[in-house]
């Protein structure tokens, strides 16, 4: 089995992106699966091009994209990506689309193809706080999740894809009062647990456990 | 013009639902539009039946549904409803669906048909904190938003629909430390401002202003 | 009975201070007690001079000072004032003392002389979220609370004094995501309930109810 | 130099107390100073007896007590301890004092005798989020800080004492949504940085840097 794991470069004035730091720290193999690591630019459009080329070249079984969600408390696998770019800040090349459709012939939204409940359970059992998120926002993270799922639905039916958002690193919040963070080690531990769950649930249905939100 | 405004009954052990309190306090007419008020049960499935019957009977131009989002700080028009029920708690008749599709032939998600950016601008100008939310959760609020939009897309193309989540009332948080609330008067003021924006933008495109989220 | 109620002028770039807005809205009499209203400058030292002159002139039975605590969720009577100025931002005349003692011959701290538990109970019964705070910070709010209690302990033994912090107004947080607020009406309702509790507990011991914090 | 570092046992239904876990992980010597480690029961009164006996026996230069502040985001050295027990929950032997003075002949409050600003700077430079807290609460943490400072002021003038509150561990918040945590490694790294700052500032004045709070 081959799993493509991607992380964005730093954005929004940060010098590090925890997503990329996590990707760098992953082993090259987990439970027999090859881990292919890819850096992706935090740029609308261009990020999707880099992703498409990597999927074409690597033909992975799974794509797990990782992005920074500054302010979150936990590792949060995303449930759904929506067909909309609405940037609160410019991306790394200055693009700031407002309420733009991503793919004219795409679905309004795509659901993650990963076993979300099993991933959350595995991360918690590893001692790492985790829960499902029902919105990946409307910036480049949602964009790449949507674009990747558009690809797996339109061109690569044998590839399954999904996204996980991760908190700031501790050193990113020393001047941000009231903002949660998570150590790099715990993030890596959590992402490895998630990858193990993906492997264990390959070809199976996800767990049926409580994990929704009232709002 | 006719606008159907709905509010849920109390759930989750609460004795009041601010959504219903707001609906009761609205005037019967706003800027010449008739305001039709409807209470909806916090029950999967049944809530959609009540909504469908009201749309059939009233044939409104717009449906604005209101729901409680305990813990939020602001009035938050919802961007999108997803084709999924995943209940964290039982509804008012004990149903607790886990990862169930709502409509087998529905879209994965429907976008709100209301002018979200204009609504947020109008609420802020009225002095009421507001912003767009990109997830209505996976409980009955998302359910009714999805079901209503499914109806407007499948059977009632002349009706436009959307949803707004509102915070707890102050009296709901006296024993909930660290939980935001908003006064009933401010919520009513905000919802009236939202309805005026819906009327003002009838037949027009929404504002193109910044209002997305990075995650 | 005579109660002096004080509110600070706006600071930190704000155009309003909810404390002053509340003071202006109070009635001139509550349960037979006269309410004397006073605006105080958000300035170290000078604020204490204004307070001292008002106490000398009015000879009140109680002094209740009110200050803005932007970000708090509730009305929070303060438990204690400490003998220390340590300003995070400059005051309204540009002073920014760092770790300075307020009164060389003062106590390290003075406890509020108001019936805190009874005040919290009265506010909650009025439907207004409230709890005791154990720190008034190290800016002008703590300064005036400390200076006033220094005065009541050193020169005015017949006067009792205390402080209550209040949240932002809704219009102050329209551009501050994730920040709680409270309506002016609810704040006024809460402060009136607090004043009634002060009057009712005059000459009596405070309630013995749970109201501490683990940290 | 000899530094006594204390940590409480678990309380409030937890199976671990991060304070005790940190103490166990500290080295026996830091920059030439001996680190003496002590477990303290989370019990009013009894905790002070254990502390007093250890100070008598060890005659340390410094006492640094560590306690859990569940929900905080950072390592937070405490500025001040107040002469008051007001328990929100029972301690580990069922005591729940309400508004009780700790020492009839003690000061209303004692300020920390540690170089707080230097400690915060050192922790941040180590990449660990930190800031001064102006309240240690009214439970056993404030109790032991007060009791220790009462001792250093009344019986042990050559000993200097202070307290630092630390967040939950990640494994303590897997079922606590919206609650921050910090890894044990980062906490240990931060506490070692704090101890180095205590040693470096021995006999010197604390830094004069901004570090107060407006409320």
JSON list of N, CA and C in Angstrom, two decimals, chain C residues 69-70 72 79-80 82-84 86-89 96 98-99 107-111 117 134-139 165 208-215, chain D residues 69-70 72 79-80 82-84 86-89 96 98-99 107-111 117 134-139 165 207-215:
[
{"chain": "C", "resi": 69, "resn": "UNK", "atom": "N", "xyz": [-13.85, 44.71, 31.56]},
{"chain": "C", "resi": 69, "resn": "UNK", "atom": "CA", "xyz": [-12.92, 43.59, 31.44]},
{"chain": "C", "resi": 69, "resn": "UNK", "atom": "C", "xyz": [-13.20, 42.91, 30.10]},
{"chain": "C", "resi": 70, "resn": "UNK", "atom": "N", "xyz": [-12.66, 43.48, 29.05]},
{"chain": "C", "resi": 70, "resn": "UNK", "atom": "CA", "xyz": [-12.93, 42.98, 27.70]},
{"chain": "C", "resi": 70, "resn": "UNK", "atom": "C", "xyz": [-12.54, 41.53, 27.54]},
{"chain": "C", "resi": 72, "resn": "UNK", "atom": "N", "xyz": [-14.27, 39.02, 29.15]},
{"chain": "C", "resi": 72, "resn": "UNK", "atom": "CA", "xyz": [-14.99, 38.21, 30.14]},
{"chain": "C", "resi": 72, "resn": "UNK", "atom": "C", "xyz": [-16.42, 37.94, 29.66]},
{"chain": "C", "resi": 79, "resn": "UNK", "atom": "N", "xyz": [-12.69, 39.98, 44.14]},
{"chain": "C", "resi": 79, "resn": "UNK", "atom": "CA", "xyz": [-12.46, 39.53, 45.51]},
{"chain": "C", "resi": 79, "resn": "UNK", "atom": "C", "xyz": [-11.40, 40.39, 46.21]},
{"chain": "C", "resi": 80, "resn": "UNK", "atom": "N", "xyz": [-10.37, 40.80, 45.47]},
{"chain": "C", "resi": 80, "resn": "UNK", "atom": "CA", "xyz": [-9.18, 41.32, 46.12]},
{"chain": "C", "resi": 80, "resn": "UNK", "atom": "C", "xyz": [-8.45, 42.29, 45.18]},
{"chain": "C", "resi": 82, "resn": "UNK", "atom": "N", "xyz": [-4.60, 44.19, 44.70]},
{"chain": "C", "resi": 82, "resn": "UNK", "atom": "CA", "xyz": [-3.21, 44.00, 45.16]},
{"chain": "C", "resi": 82, "resn": "UNK", "atom": "C", "xyz": [-2.40, 45.29, 45.03]},
{"chain": "C", "resi": 83, "resn": "UNK", "atom": "N", "xyz": [-1.38, 45.41, 45.86]},
{"chain": "C", "resi": 83, "resn": "UNK", "atom": "CA", "xyz": [-0.57, 46.63, 45.95]},
{"chain": "C", "resi": 83, "resn": "UNK", "atom": "C", "xyz": [0.49, 46.66, 44.85]},
{"chain": "C", "resi": 84, "resn": "UNK", "atom": "N", "xyz": [0.01, 46.72, 43.61]},
{"chain": "C", "resi": 84, "resn": "UNK", "atom": "CA", "xyz": [0.94, 46.63, 42.48]},
{"chain": "C", "resi": 84, "resn": "UNK", "atom": "C", "xyz": [0.31, 47.19, 41.21]},
{"chain": "C", "resi": 86, "resn": "UNK", "atom": "N", "xyz": [1.14, 47.19, 37.19]},
{"chain": "C", "resi": 86, "resn": "UNK", "atom": "CA", "xyz": [1.98, 46.56, 36.17]},
{"chain": "C", "resi": 86, "resn": "UNK", "atom": "C", "xyz": [1.22, 46.62, 34.86]},
{"chain": "C", "resi": 87, "resn": "UNK", "atom": "N", "xyz": [1.41, 47.71, 34.14]},
{"chain": "C", "resi": 87, "resn": "UNK", "atom": "CA", "xyz": [0.55, 48.02, 33.00]},
{"chain": "C", "resi": 87, "resn": "UNK", "atom": "C", "xyz": [0.98, 47.32, 31.73]},
{"chain": "C", "resi": 88, "resn": "UNK", "atom": "N", "xyz": [0.04, 46.65, 31.10]},
{"chain": "C", "resi": 88, "resn": "UNK", "atom": "CA", "xyz": [0.31, 46.00, 29.81]},
{"chain": "C", "resi": 88, "resn": "UNK", "atom": "C", "xyz": [0.24, 47.02, 28.67]},
{"chain": "C", "resi": 89, "resn": "UNK", "atom": "N", "xyz": [-0.62, 48.05, 28.86]},
{"chain": "C", "resi": 89, "resn": "UNK", "atom": "CA", "xyz": [-0.75, 49.13, 27.88]},
{"chain": "C", "resi": 89, "resn": "UNK", "atom": "C", "xyz": [-0.67, 50.45, 28.64]},
{"chain": "C", "resi": 96, "resn": "UNK", "atom": "N", "xyz": [2.78, 54.11, 32.03]},
{"chain": "C", "resi": 96, "resn": "UNK", "atom": "CA", "xyz": [2.81, 52.64, 31.95]},
{"chain": "C", "resi": 96, "resn": "UNK", "atom": "C", "xyz": [3.75, 52.09, 33.02]},
{"chain": "C", "resi": 98, "resn": "UNK", "atom": "N", "xyz": [5.63, 49.71, 35.57]},
{"chain": "C", "resi": 98, "resn": "UNK", "atom": "CA", "xyz": [5.97, 48.28, 35.55]},
{"chain": "C", "resi": 98, "resn": "UNK", "atom": "C", "xyz": [6.33, 47.85, 36.98]},
{"chain": "C", "resi": 99, "resn": "UNK", "atom": "N", "xyz": [5.58, 46.94, 37.51]},
{"chain": "C", "resi": 99, "resn": "UNK", "atom": "CA", "xyz": [5.89, 46.36, 38.84]},
{"chain": "C", "resi": 99, "resn": "UNK", "atom": "C", "xyz": [6.18, 47.43, 39.89]},
{"chain": "C", "resi": 107, "resn": "UNK", "atom": "N", "xyz": [-1.34, 47.63, 52.78]},
{"chain": "C", "resi": 107, "resn": "UNK", "atom": "CA", "xyz": [-1.27, 46.17, 52.85]},
{"chain": "C", "resi": 107, "resn": "UNK", "atom": "C", "xyz": [-0.88, 45.61, 51.48]},
{"chain": "C", "resi": 108, "resn": "UNK", "atom": "N", "xyz": [-0.38, 44.38, 51.45]},
{"chain": "C", "resi": 108, "resn": "UNK", "atom": "CA", "xyz": [-0.09, 43.73, 50.17]},
{"chain": "C", "resi": 108, "resn": "UNK", "atom": "C", "xyz": [-1.35, 43.65, 49.31]},
{"chain": "C", "resi": 109, "resn": "UNK", "atom": "N", "xyz": [-2.48, 43.48, 49.98]},
{"chain": "C", "resi": 109, "resn": "UNK", "atom": "CA", "xyz": [-3.76, 43.36, 49.27]},
{"chain": "C", "resi": 109, "resn": "UNK", "atom": "C", "xyz": [-4.88, 43.75, 50.23]},
{"chain": "C", "resi": 110, "resn": "UNK", "atom": "N", "xyz": [-5.98, 44.17, 49.67]},
{"chain": "C", "resi": 110, "resn": "UNK", "atom": "CA", "xyz": [-7.20, 44.36, 50.47]},
{"chain": "C", "resi": 110, "resn": "UNK", "atom": "C", "xyz": [-8.30, 43.53, 49.85]},
{"chain": "C", "resi": 111, "resn": "UNK", "atom": "N", "xyz": [-9.08, 42.90, 50.71]},
{"chain": "C", "resi": 111, "resn": "UNK", "atom": "CA", "xyz": [-10.25, 42.17, 50.24]},
{"chain": "C", "resi": 111, "resn": "UNK", "atom": "C", "xyz": [-11.43, 43.13, 50.05]},
{"chain": "C", "resi": 117, "resn": "UNK", "atom": "N", "xyz": [-20.79, 36.94, 47.58]},
{"chain": "C", "resi": 117, "resn": "UNK", "atom": "CA", "xyz": [-21.62, 35.77, 47.28]},
{"chain": "C", "resi": 117, "resn": "UNK", "atom": "C", "xyz": [-23.09, 36.17, 47.12]},
{"chain": "C", "resi": 134, "resn": "UNK", "atom": "N", "xyz": [-11.11, 36.43, 41.07]},
{"chain": "C", "resi": 134, "resn": "UNK", "atom": "CA", "xyz": [-10.08, 36.54, 42.10]},
{"chain": "C", "resi": 134, "resn": "UNK", "atom": "C", "xyz": [-8.89, 37.39, 41.67]},
{"chain": "C", "resi": 135, "resn": "UNK", "atom": "N", "xyz": [-9.01, 38.05, 40.53]},
{"chain": "C", "resi": 135, "resn": "UNK", "atom": "CA", "xyz": [-7.98, 39.02, 40.14]},
{"chain": "C", "resi": 135, "resn": "UNK", "atom": "C", "xyz": [-8.59, 40.15, 39.34]},
{"chain": "C", "resi": 136, "resn": "UNK", "atom": "N", "xyz": [-8.31, 41.37, 39.77]},
{"chain": "C", "resi": 136, "resn": "UNK", "atom": "CA", "xyz": [-8.74, 42.56, 39.04]},
{"chain": "C", "resi": 136, "resn": "UNK", "atom": "C", "xyz": [-7.67, 43.03, 38.08]},
{"chain": "C", "resi": 137, "resn": "UNK", "atom": "N", "xyz": [-6.66, 42.19, 37.85]},
{"chain": "C", "resi": 137, "resn": "UNK", "atom": "CA", "xyz": [-5.56, 42.55, 36.97]},
{"chain": "C", "resi": 137, "resn": "UNK", "atom": "C", "xyz": [-4.55, 43.43, 37.67]},
{"chain": "C", "resi": 138, "resn": "UNK", "atom": "N", "xyz": [-3.75, 44.14, 36.86]},
{"chain": "C", "resi": 138, "resn": "UNK", "atom": "CA", "xyz": [-2.70, 44.99, 37.42]},
{"chain": "C", "resi": 138, "resn": "UNK", "atom": "C", "xyz": [-2.69, 46.36, 36.76]},
{"chain": "C", "resi": 139, "resn": "UNK", "atom": "N", "xyz": [-3.84, 46.73, 36.17]},
{"chain": "C", "resi": 139, "resn": "UNK", "atom": "CA", "xyz": [-3.95, 48.00, 35.46]},
{"chain": "C", "resi": 139, "resn": "UNK", "atom": "C", "xyz": [-4.75, 48.99, 36.34]},
{"chain": "C", "resi": 165, "resn": "UNK", "atom": "N", "xyz": [-16.15, 43.98, 37.62]},
{"chain": "C", "resi": 165, "resn": "UNK", "atom": "CA", "xyz": [-15.74, 44.04, 36.23]},
{"chain": "C", "resi": 165, "resn": "UNK", "atom": "C", "xyz": [-16.89, 43.58, 35.34]},
{"chain": "C", "resi": 208, "resn": "UNK", "atom": "N", "xyz": [-22.78, 32.13, 52.87]},
{"chain": "C", "resi": 208, "resn": "UNK", "atom": "CA", "xyz": [-21.71, 31.12, 52.85]},
{"chain": "C", "resi": 208, "resn": "UNK", "atom": "C", "xyz": [-22.06, 30.10, 51.77]},
{"chain": "C", "resi": 209, "resn": "UNK", "atom": "N", "xyz": [-21.81, 30.44, 50.53]},
{"chain": "C", "resi": 209, "resn": "UNK", "atom": "CA", "xyz": [-22.12, 29.52, 49.44]},
{"chain": "C", "resi": 209, "resn": "UNK", "atom": "C", "xyz": [-20.86, 29.26, 48.62]},
{"chain": "C", "resi": 210, "resn": "UNK", "atom": "N", "xyz": [-20.91, 28.19, 47.83]},
{"chain": "C", "resi": 210, "resn": "UNK", "atom": "CA", "xyz": [-19.76, 27.82, 47.01]},
{"chain": "C", "resi": 210, "resn": "UNK", "atom": "C", "xyz": [-19.55, 28.88, 45.92]},
{"chain": "C", "resi": 211, "resn": "UNK", "atom": "N", "xyz": [-18.33, 29.31, 45.75]},
{"chain": "C", "resi": 211, "resn": "UNK", "atom": "CA", "xyz": [-18.07, 30.34, 44.75]},
{"chain": "C", "resi": 211, "resn": "UNK", "atom": "C", "xyz": [-16.58, 30.57, 44.52]},
{"chain": "C", "resi": 212, "resn": "UNK", "atom": "N", "xyz": [-15.76, 29.61, 44.91]},
{"chain": "C", "resi": 212, "resn": "UNK", "atom": "CA", "xyz": [-14.32, 29.76, 44.69]},
{"chain": "C", "resi": 212, "resn": "UNK", "atom": "C", "xyz": [-13.89, 29.18, 43.35]},
{"chain": "C", "resi": 213, "resn": "UNK", "atom": "N", "xyz": [-12.58, 29.21, 43.14]},
{"chain": "C", "resi": 213, "resn": "UNK", "atom": "CA", "xyz": [-12.01, 28.67, 41.89]},
{"chain": "C", "resi": 213, "resn": "UNK", "atom": "C", "xyz": [-10.83, 27.77, 42.24]},
{"chain": "C", "resi": 214, "resn": "UNK", "atom": "N", "xyz": [-10.68, 26.67, 41.52]},
{"chain": "C", "resi": 214, "resn": "UNK", "atom": "CA", "xyz": [-9.53, 25.80, 41.78]},
{"chain": "C", "resi": 214, "resn": "UNK", "atom": "C", "xyz": [-8.23, 26.46, 41.35]},
{"chain": "C", "resi": 215, "resn": "UNK", "atom": "N", "xyz": [-8.29, 27.39, 40.43]},
{"chain": "C", "resi": 215, "resn": "UNK", "atom": "CA", "xyz": [-7.09, 28.11, 39.99]},
{"chain": "C", "resi": 215, "resn": "UNK", "atom": "C", "xyz": [-7.49, 29.42, 39.36]},
{"chain": "D", "resi": 69, "resn": "UNK", "atom": "N", "xyz": [-3.53, 23.58, 36.62]},
{"chain": "D", "resi": 69, "resn": "UNK", "atom": "CA", "xyz": [-4.60, 24.54, 36.38]},
{"chain": "D", "resi": 69, "resn": "UNK", "atom": "C", "xyz": [-5.31, 24.11, 35.10]},
{"chain": "D", "resi": 70, "resn": "UNK", "atom": "N", "xyz": [-6.20, 23.15, 35.24]},
{"chain": "D", "resi": 70, "resn": "UNK", "atom": "CA", "xyz": [-6.89, 22.58, 34.08]},
{"chain": "D", "resi": 70, "resn": "UNK", "atom": "C", "xyz": [-7.63, 23.65, 33.29]},
{"chain": "D", "resi": 72, "resn": "UNK", "atom": "N", "xyz": [-5.98, 26.08, 31.52]},
{"chain": "D", "resi": 72, "resn": "UNK", "atom": "CA", "xyz": [-5.04, 27.12, 31.11]},
{"chain": "D", "resi": 72, "resn": "UNK", "atom": "C", "xyz": [-4.27, 26.67, 29.87]},
{"chain": "D", "resi": 79, "resn": "UNK", "atom": "N", "xyz": [1.60, 35.36, 40.69]},
{"chain": "D", "resi": 79, "resn": "UNK", "atom": "CA", "xyz": [2.11, 36.61, 41.23]},
{"chain": "D", "resi": 79, "resn": "UNK", "atom": "C", "xyz": [1.87, 36.71, 42.74]},
{"chain": "D", "resi": 80, "resn": "UNK", "atom": "N", "xyz": [0.74, 36.18, 43.21]},
{"chain": "D", "resi": 80, "resn": "UNK", "atom": "CA", "xyz": [0.31, 36.50, 44.56]},
{"chain": "D", "resi": 80, "resn": "UNK", "atom": "C", "xyz": [-0.56, 35.39, 45.14]},
{"chain": "D", "resi": 82, "resn": "UNK", "atom": "N", "xyz": [-3.39, 34.62, 48.30]},
{"chain": "D", "resi": 82, "resn": "UNK", "atom": "CA", "xyz": [-4.25, 35.38, 49.22]},
{"chain": "D", "resi": 82, "resn": "UNK", "atom": "C", "xyz": [-4.65, 34.54, 50.43]},
{"chain": "D", "resi": 83, "resn": "UNK", "atom": "N", "xyz": [-4.95, 35.25, 51.52]},
{"chain": "D", "resi": 83, "resn": "UNK", "atom": "CA", "xyz": [-5.23, 34.61, 52.82]},
{"chain": "D", "resi": 83, "resn": "UNK", "atom": "C", "xyz": [-6.67, 34.14, 52.87]},
{"chain": "D", "resi": 84, "resn": "UNK", "atom": "N", "xyz": [-7.00, 33.18, 52.01]},
{"chain": "D", "resi": 84, "resn": "UNK", "atom": "CA", "xyz": [-8.39, 32.76, 51.90]},
{"chain": "D", "resi": 84, "resn": "UNK", "atom": "C", "xyz": [-8.50, 31.38, 51.26]},
{"chain": "D", "resi": 86, "resn": "UNK", "atom": "N", "xyz": [-11.44, 29.01, 49.69]},
{"chain": "D", "resi": 86, "resn": "UNK", "atom": "CA", "xyz": [-12.84, 29.02, 49.24]},
{"chain": "D", "resi": 86, "resn": "UNK", "atom": "C", "xyz": [-12.97, 27.94, 48.17]},
{"chain": "D", "resi": 87, "resn": "UNK", "atom": "N", "xyz": [-13.28, 26.73, 48.62]},
{"chain": "D", "resi": 87, "resn": "UNK", "atom": "CA", "xyz": [-13.17, 25.55, 47.75]},
{"chain": "D", "resi": 87, "resn": "UNK", "atom": "C", "xyz": [-14.41, 25.37, 46.89]},
{"chain": "D", "resi": 88, "resn": "UNK", "atom": "N", "xyz": [-14.21, 25.23, 45.59]},
{"chain": "D", "resi": 88, "resn": "UNK", "atom": "CA", "xyz": [-15.31, 24.93, 44.67]},
{"chain": "D", "resi": 88, "resn": "UNK", "atom": "C", "xyz": [-15.65, 23.45, 44.71]},
{"chain": "D", "resi": 89, "resn": "UNK", "atom": "N", "xyz": [-14.65, 22.61, 44.98]},
{"chain": "D", "resi": 89, "resn": "UNK", "atom": "CA", "xyz": [-14.82, 21.17, 45.09]},
{"chain": "D", "resi": 89, "resn": "UNK", "atom": "C", "xyz": [-14.12, 20.70, 46.36]},
{"chain": "D", "resi": 96, "resn": "UNK", "atom": "N", "xyz": [-14.01, 21.05, 52.42]},
{"chain": "D", "resi": 96, "resn": "UNK", "atom": "CA", "xyz": [-14.44, 22.07, 51.47]},
{"chain": "D", "resi": 96, "resn": "UNK", "atom": "C", "xyz": [-14.69, 23.39, 52.19]},
{"chain": "D", "resi": 98, "resn": "UNK", "atom": "N", "xyz": [-15.29, 27.21, 53.05]},
{"chain": "D", "resi": 98, "resn": "UNK", "atom": "CA", "xyz": [-15.91, 28.32, 52.31]},
{"chain": "D", "resi": 98, "resn": "UNK", "atom": "C", "xyz": [-15.48, 29.63, 52.96]},
{"chain": "D", "resi": 99, "resn": "UNK", "atom": "N", "xyz": [-14.81, 30.46, 52.22]},
{"chain": "D", "resi": 99, "resn": "UNK", "atom": "CA", "xyz": [-14.43, 31.80, 52.69]},
{"chain": "D", "resi": 99, "resn": "UNK", "atom": "C", "xyz": [-13.80, 31.78, 54.08]},
{"chain": "D", "resi": 107, "resn": "UNK", "atom": "N", "xyz": [-0.47, 38.08, 56.53]},
{"chain": "D", "resi": 107, "resn": "UNK", "atom": "CA", "xyz": [-0.84, 39.21, 55.67]},
{"chain": "D", "resi": 107, "resn": "UNK", "atom": "C", "xyz": [-2.06, 38.82, 54.82]},
{"chain": "D", "resi": 108, "resn": "UNK", "atom": "N", "xyz": [-2.78, 39.84, 54.29]},
{"chain": "D", "resi": 108, "resn": "UNK", "atom": "CA", "xyz": [-3.89, 39.55, 53.38]},
{"chain": "D", "resi": 108, "resn": "UNK", "atom": "C", "xyz": [-3.41, 38.76, 52.17]},
{"chain": "D", "resi": 109, "resn": "UNK", "atom": "N", "xyz": [-2.19, 39.03, 51.77]},
{"chain": "D", "resi": 109, "resn": "UNK", "atom": "CA", "xyz": [-1.63, 38.35, 50.61]},
{"chain": "D", "resi": 109, "resn": "UNK", "atom": "C", "xyz": [-0.11, 38.42, 50.70]},
{"chain": "D", "resi": 110, "resn": "UNK", "atom": "N", "xyz": [0.54, 37.48, 50.04]},
{"chain": "D", "resi": 110, "resn": "UNK", "atom": "CA", "xyz": [1.99, 37.54, 49.87]},
{"chain": "D", "resi": 110, "resn": "UNK", "atom": "C", "xyz": [2.31, 37.48, 48.39]},
{"chain": "D", "resi": 111, "resn": "UNK", "atom": "N", "xyz": [3.26, 38.31, 47.98]},
{"chain": "D", "resi": 111, "resn": "UNK", "atom": "CA", "xyz": [3.73, 38.26, 46.60]},
{"chain": "D", "resi": 111, "resn": "UNK", "atom": "C", "xyz": [4.77, 37.15, 46.46]},
{"chain": "D", "resi": 117, "resn": "UNK", "atom": "N", "xyz": [9.19, 37.82, 35.85]},
{"chain": "D", "resi": 117, "resn": "UNK", "atom": "CA", "xyz": [9.38, 38.29, 34.47]},
{"chain": "D", "resi": 117, "resn": "UNK", "atom": "C", "xyz": [10.53, 37.53, 33.81]},
{"chain": "D", "resi": 134, "resn": "UNK", "atom": "N", "xyz": [-2.24, 36.36, 37.75]},
{"chain": "D", "resi": 134, "resn": "UNK", "atom": "CA", "xyz": [-2.44, 37.19, 38.94]},
{"chain": "D", "resi": 134, "resn": "UNK", "atom": "C", "xyz": [-3.40, 36.59, 39.94]},
{"chain": "D", "resi": 135, "resn": "UNK", "atom": "N", "xyz": [-3.81, 35.33, 39.72]},
{"chain": "D", "resi": 135, "resn": "UNK", "atom": "CA", "xyz": [-4.61, 34.64, 40.73]},
{"chain": "D", "resi": 135, "resn": "UNK", "atom": "C", "xyz": [-4.31, 33.16, 40.69]},
{"chain": "D", "resi": 136, "resn": "UNK", "atom": "N", "xyz": [-3.98, 32.61, 41.85]},
{"chain": "D", "resi": 136, "resn": "UNK", "atom": "CA", "xyz": [-3.77, 31.16, 41.99]},
{"chain": "D", "resi": 136, "resn": "UNK", "atom": "C", "xyz": [-5.05, 30.47, 42.42]},
{"chain": "D", "resi": 137, "resn": "UNK", "atom": "N", "xyz": [-6.19, 31.18, 42.33]},
{"chain": "D", "resi": 137, "resn": "UNK", "atom": "CA", "xyz": [-7.46, 30.61, 42.74]},
{"chain": "D", "resi": 137, "resn": "UNK", "atom": "C", "xyz": [-7.63, 30.67, 44.25]},
{"chain": "D", "resi": 138, "resn": "UNK", "atom": "N", "xyz": [-8.54, 29.83, 44.76]},
{"chain": "D", "resi": 138, "resn": "UNK", "atom": "CA", "xyz": [-8.85, 29.83, 46.20]},
{"chain": "D", "resi": 138, "resn": "UNK", "atom": "C", "xyz": [-8.89, 28.41, 46.74]},
{"chain": "D", "resi": 139, "resn": "UNK", "atom": "N", "xyz": [-8.23, 27.47, 46.03]},
{"chain": "D", "resi": 139, "resn": "UNK", "atom": "CA", "xyz": [-8.25, 26.06, 46.41]},
{"chain": "D", "resi": 139, "resn": "UNK", "atom": "C", "xyz": [-6.88, 25.70, 47.03]},
{"chain": "D", "resi": 165, "resn": "UNK", "atom": "N", "xyz": [1.57, 27.45, 37.95]},
{"chain": "D", "resi": 165, "resn": "UNK", "atom": "CA", "xyz": [0.46, 26.61, 37.50]},
{"chain": "D", "resi": 165, "resn": "UNK", "atom": "C", "xyz": [0.74, 26.10, 36.09]},
{"chain": "D", "resi": 207, "resn": "UNK", "atom": "N", "xyz": [13.68, 41.24, 36.08]},
{"chain": "D", "resi": 207, "resn": "UNK", "atom": "CA", "xyz": [13.59, 42.07, 34.88]},
{"chain": "D", "resi": 207, "resn": "UNK", "atom": "C", "xyz": [12.44, 43.07, 35.01]},
{"chain": "D", "resi": 208, "resn": "UNK", "atom": "N", "xyz": [12.58, 44.22, 34.35]},
{"chain": "D", "resi": 208, "resn": "UNK", "atom": "CA", "xyz": [11.48, 45.19, 34.30]},
{"chain": "D", "resi": 208, "resn": "UNK", "atom": "C", "xyz": [10.88, 45.17, 32.90]},
{"chain": "D", "resi": 209, "resn": "UNK", "atom": "N", "xyz": [10.07, 44.18, 32.63]},
{"chain": "D", "resi": 209, "resn": "UNK", "atom": "CA", "xyz": [9.47, 44.07, 31.30]},
{"chain": "D", "resi": 209, "resn": "UNK", "atom": "C", "xyz": [7.95, 44.05, 31.42]},
{"chain": "D", "resi": 210, "resn": "UNK", "atom": "N", "xyz": [7.29, 44.30, 30.31]},
{"chain": "D", "resi": 210, "resn": "UNK", "atom": "CA", "xyz": [5.82, 44.32, 30.31]},
{"chain": "D", "resi": 210, "resn": "UNK", "atom": "C", "xyz": [5.30, 42.91, 30.56]},
{"chain": "D", "resi": 211, "resn": "UNK", "atom": "N", "xyz": [4.34, 42.79, 31.44]},
{"chain": "D", "resi": 211, "resn": "UNK", "atom": "CA", "xyz": [3.82, 41.46, 31.74]},
{"chain": "D", "resi": 211, "resn": "UNK", "atom": "C", "xyz": [2.60, 41.49, 32.63]},
{"chain": "D", "resi": 212, "resn": "UNK", "atom": "N", "xyz": [1.92, 42.64, 32.68]},
{"chain": "D", "resi": 212, "resn": "UNK", "atom": "CA", "xyz": [0.71, 42.75, 33.48]},
{"chain": "D", "resi": 212, "resn": "UNK", "atom": "C", "xyz": [-0.53, 42.42, 32.68]},
{"chain": "D", "resi": 213, "resn": "UNK", "atom": "N", "xyz": [-1.68, 42.56, 33.32]},
{"chain": "D", "resi": 213, "resn": "UNK", "atom": "CA", "xyz": [-2.96, 42.30, 32.66]},
{"chain": "D", "resi": 213, "resn": "UNK", "atom": "C", "xyz": [-3.91, 43.46, 32.94]},
{"chain": "D", "resi": 214, "resn": "UNK", "atom": "N", "xyz": [-4.70, 43.84, 31.95]},
{"chain": "D", "resi": 214, "resn": "UNK", "atom": "CA", "xyz": [-5.65, 44.92, 32.20]},
{"chain": "D", "resi": 214, "resn": "UNK", "atom": "C", "xyz": [-6.78, 44.48, 33.13]},
{"chain": "D", "resi": 215, "resn": "UNK", "atom": "N", "xyz": [-7.02, 43.19, 33.22]},
{"chain": "D", "resi": 215, "resn": "UNK", "atom": "CA", "xyz": [-8.04, 42.69, 34.15]},
{"chain": "D", "resi": 215, "resn": "UNK", "atom": "C", "xyz": [-7.77, 41.21, 34.43]}
]
